Amino acid sequence: MSTSLLARVLLQPSLSATLSLADWDLLVRQARRANLIARLHDVLAAAGINAPAPAQSHLTAARRIADAQRQRMRWELGRIAEALHAATPHCVVLKGGAYLALDLPLARSRLYGDLDILVPRSALAEVESALLIHGWIVEALSAYDEQYYRRWMHELPPMRHRSRGTALDVHHTLLPLTSRTALDTPALFETLQPLPGWPGLSALAPPDLLLHSATHLFHEGEFANGLRDLFDLDALVRHHGRDAGYWERTVERAGRLGLRRPLHYALRHSERALGTPVPPEVQRELARA
């Protein structure tokens, strides 16, 4: 499979020793475009590789930005827990926010643009009201777009805090209601893991973290973060894949939720592009989807 310069260096950082300044320029631009520039910094640092000074300044800045964003997102999680504690007993932090709250290794190199949460659809009115009271407002949309979000989408219209500028997406399921995939949304709330640092907030269980990452990547129409999401998938598998029963639970959950097809695509392409260690029997089982 043809891979970008960025992917090759992230997988084999020693290749950077052969790069010209023009190559470094391309590498930094690819990393910034893919939202992987902090990860590039960390991969090179772990390998003991010093980038040329012009590139290193960008990498160091990205590392500092990532640290600041992680600190800010931790604080924002506390504000969301405070706002929603009486609105719903089930508030699930998704994607990057979940990786951060669970202190997963991939969270350190992630750049954060917004927070995503999942709540039961029956609690949407209470959740939206509580967020409005605590300073989050719905961003201005046309009447058509507003109605489309509320009738057909898997989330409320985007919200932003009126003083802090924090972006928040409130989901009631993982896929638009118009999707051809029949997602069993209530089953998402069956195996949550509480987040002790943020009372009232939870994250998806490890198999469901992988399933959500796969679903997000292979059901969306925008691939600006496609490579980053593949690296997220790879990191989740490498972190949890050796746990006893992980693969059996993941395949079972994929069937329970109706997400075997996106999981098959995700593991197939992650293995091909990044060498993600996936048991052959898992691939064969999912290929039947």
XYZ file of C-alpha atoms in Angstrom:
289
model
C 0.000 0.000 0.000
C 1.325 3.435 -0.901
C 1.885 5.484 2.256
C 2.683 9.131 2.879
C 6.062 10.365 4.066
C 4.410 11.108 7.427
C 3.104 7.558 7.858
C 6.461 6.053 6.915
C 8.355 8.188 9.439
C 5.833 7.562 12.219
C 6.162 3.821 11.629
C 9.940 3.885 11.173
C 11.412 7.079 12.674
C 14.970 6.108 11.680
C 13.992 7.051 8.106
C 14.164 10.691 9.154
C 17.973 10.473 9.113
C 17.845 10.398 5.299
C 15.566 13.428 4.877
C 16.612 16.649 3.219
C 15.356 20.024 4.465
C 12.766 19.957 1.689
C 11.621 16.535 2.955
C 11.367 17.896 6.507
C 9.277 20.778 5.195
C 6.880 18.299 3.571
C 6.864 16.084 6.665
C 5.930 18.933 9.008
C 3.199 20.171 6.653
C 1.735 16.670 6.333
C 1.840 16.213 10.119
C 0.110 19.528 10.738
C -2.553 18.819 8.104
C -3.238 15.366 9.570
C -3.333 16.646 13.187
C -0.425 14.334 13.959
C 2.307 16.873 14.558
C 2.443 16.318 18.330
C 2.610 12.564 17.705
C 5.479 13.142 15.270
C 7.306 15.080 17.982
C 6.824 12.271 20.489
C 7.813 9.486 18.084
C 11.037 11.264 17.134
C 11.817 12.144 20.748
C 11.289 8.535 21.863
C 13.707 7.416 19.146
C 16.303 9.986 20.235
C 16.132 11.810 16.900
C 16.721 15.552 16.688
C 14.980 17.298 13.818
C 16.701 20.185 12.038
C 16.182 23.467 13.876
C 13.519 24.882 11.512
C 11.421 21.729 11.886
C 12.123 21.296 15.596
C 10.599 24.677 16.412
C 7.280 23.528 14.907
C 7.450 20.181 16.710
C 8.231 21.767 20.082
C 5.382 24.247 19.670
C 2.995 21.378 18.858
C 4.064 19.550 22.003
C 3.338 22.609 24.140
C -0.027 23.151 22.462
C -0.983 19.510 23.058
C -0.065 19.805 26.750
C -2.115 22.991 27.129
C -5.105 21.487 25.351
C -5.046 18.369 27.520
C -5.053 20.520 30.647
C -7.926 22.601 29.306
C -9.971 19.550 28.275
C -9.591 17.970 31.710
C -10.999 21.132 33.233
C -13.835 21.242 30.699
C -14.805 17.677 31.566
C -15.300 18.861 35.111
C -17.577 21.665 33.941
C -19.679 19.236 31.891
C -19.982 16.864 34.851
C -21.092 19.796 36.993
C -23.650 20.945 34.426
C -25.234 17.543 33.747
C -25.157 15.769 37.116
C -28.908 16.301 37.617
C -29.943 16.032 33.963
C -29.015 12.398 33.221
C -27.290 9.482 34.983
C -25.715 8.464 31.663
C -23.309 10.955 30.136
C -20.669 9.194 28.054
C -17.509 10.993 26.970
C -16.533 9.997 23.419
C -13.418 9.865 21.228
C -10.499 12.077 22.254
C -12.133 13.192 25.479
C -12.552 9.558 26.504
C -8.939 8.712 25.655
C -7.866 11.662 27.794
C -10.120 10.815 30.738
C -8.998 7.165 30.655
C -5.353 8.280 30.431
C -4.708 6.083 27.406
C -1.231 6.419 25.850
C -2.581 7.822 22.581
C -4.153 10.769 24.426
C -0.822 12.455 25.106
C -0.155 13.213 21.437
C -3.691 14.157 20.461
C -4.757 17.695 19.587
C -8.236 18.602 20.819
C -10.682 20.781 18.916
C -13.887 19.923 20.789
C -15.533 17.526 23.200
C -18.122 14.903 22.284
C -20.612 13.346 24.676
C -23.346 10.727 24.302
C -26.591 10.839 26.274
C -29.863 8.888 25.959
C -32.209 10.415 23.428
C -34.923 10.541 26.083
C -32.731 12.933 28.102
C -31.878 15.342 25.265
C -34.249 18.108 26.353
C -32.994 18.060 29.961
C -29.366 17.904 28.824
C -29.712 20.788 26.392
C -31.519 22.893 28.991
C -28.818 22.235 31.601
C -26.050 23.115 29.162
C -27.805 26.357 28.188
C -28.073 27.308 31.849
C -24.323 26.708 32.266
C -23.310 28.863 29.334
C -23.310 26.629 26.257
C -25.256 28.027 23.325
C -26.358 26.526 20.015
C -24.360 27.962 17.148
C -26.360 30.003 14.654
C -27.859 27.877 11.868
C -30.462 28.389 9.198
C -33.941 27.174 10.078
C -33.500 24.338 7.573
C -30.196 23.159 9.092
C -31.576 23.450 12.614
C -34.546 21.235 11.717
C -32.323 18.772 9.846
C -30.059 18.314 12.884
C -32.943 17.781 15.249
C -34.941 15.470 13.014
C -32.383 13.359 11.154
C -28.938 13.645 12.721
C -27.293 11.707 15.533
C -26.526 14.839 17.534
C -27.838 18.222 18.522
C -26.687 21.253 16.547
C -23.108 22.150 17.594
C -22.805 24.051 20.860
C -20.156 26.506 22.023
C -19.576 28.055 25.431
C -20.400 31.733 25.264
C -17.410 32.884 27.336
C -14.765 30.150 26.972
C -15.419 29.259 23.314
C -15.369 25.531 24.062
C -17.010 23.472 21.306
C -19.318 20.641 22.392
C -21.145 18.004 20.350
C -24.030 16.269 22.127
C -24.829 12.880 20.575
C -27.815 10.639 21.234
C -26.455 7.862 19.000
C -23.337 7.285 16.890
C -24.780 7.399 13.368
C -27.267 9.690 11.616
C -30.814 8.395 11.745
C -30.679 8.215 7.941
C -27.781 5.732 8.002
C -28.362 2.324 6.456
C -26.539 0.714 9.404
C -29.046 -0.426 12.025
C -27.149 0.562 15.174
C -28.548 -0.785 18.450
C -28.092 2.453 20.399
C -29.510 1.315 23.798
C -26.867 -1.423 23.870
C -24.160 1.260 23.977
C -25.141 2.011 27.562
C -24.825 -1.614 28.744
C -21.086 -1.800 29.426
C -19.937 1.668 30.423
C -16.870 2.329 32.557
C -17.249 5.199 35.093
C -14.646 7.963 35.137
C -13.706 8.342 38.828
C -12.137 11.766 38.324
C -15.399 13.109 36.930
C -18.417 11.812 38.894
C -21.406 11.233 36.647
C -19.334 10.804 33.497
C -18.505 7.480 31.859
C -16.619 6.142 28.864
C -17.390 3.255 26.551
C -15.868 -0.111 27.405
C -12.628 -1.000 25.526
C -14.342 -3.014 22.751
C -16.851 -0.217 22.185
C -14.074 2.401 22.072
C -12.652 0.535 19.092
C -16.073 0.093 17.510
C -16.863 3.789 17.805
C -13.513 4.747 16.287
C -14.141 2.354 13.389
C -17.703 3.577 12.900
C -16.679 7.227 12.949
C -13.990 6.687 10.319
C -15.944 4.472 7.933
C -19.302 6.251 8.037
C -18.180 9.860 7.739
C -17.846 11.825 4.513
C -14.899 13.979 5.627
C -11.490 12.367 5.876
C -9.358 15.284 7.057
C -8.432 13.237 10.135
C -8.449 9.865 8.386
C -4.789 9.049 8.998
C -4.998 10.226 12.592
C -8.032 8.014 13.137
C -6.188 5.013 11.691
C -3.365 5.635 14.155
C -5.970 5.882 16.932
C -7.353 2.493 15.895
C -3.865 1.045 15.856
C -3.094 2.457 19.302
C -6.336 1.125 20.797
C -5.614 -2.366 19.455
C -2.028 -2.325 20.708
C -3.137 -1.120 24.143
C -6.057 -3.523 24.678
C -5.394 -6.321 22.194
C -3.428 -8.489 24.618
C -6.081 -8.377 27.342
C -7.687 -11.762 27.956
C -10.946 -12.088 26.067
C -10.616 -8.701 24.352
C -11.061 -9.961 20.811
C -13.927 -12.290 21.709
C -15.757 -9.419 23.437
C -15.046 -7.038 20.569
C -16.439 -9.392 17.914
C -19.443 -10.149 20.122
C -20.104 -6.440 20.717
C -19.775 -5.702 17.004
C -22.564 -8.197 16.360
C -24.635 -6.920 19.287
C -24.429 -3.310 18.082
C -24.709 -4.068 14.367
C -21.187 -2.796 13.593
C -19.376 -5.823 12.192
C -18.938 -4.273 8.746
C -17.205 -1.029 9.864
C -15.029 -3.019 12.273
C -13.979 -5.286 9.413
C -13.060 -2.286 7.253
C -11.199 -0.580 10.103
C -9.064 -3.565 11.076
C -8.407 -4.519 7.471
C -7.114 -1.093 6.479
C -5.298 -0.432 9.757
C -3.473 -3.742 9.405
C -2.579 -3.031 5.771
C -1.461 0.569 6.337
C 0.080 0.425 9.811
C 0.767 -3.237 10.525
C -1.835 -3.343 13.299
C -1.639 -6.754 15.034
C -5.025 -8.374 14.435
C -5.499 -12.125 14.968
C -6.160 -13.857 11.613
C -9.189 -15.664 13.015
C -10.748 -12.294 13.915
C -10.229 -11.034 10.380
C -11.770 -14.181 8.935
C -14.778 -13.961 11.220
C -15.379 -10.278 10.436
C -14.879 -10.806 6.689
C -18.205 -12.650 6.721
C -19.869 -9.297 7.358
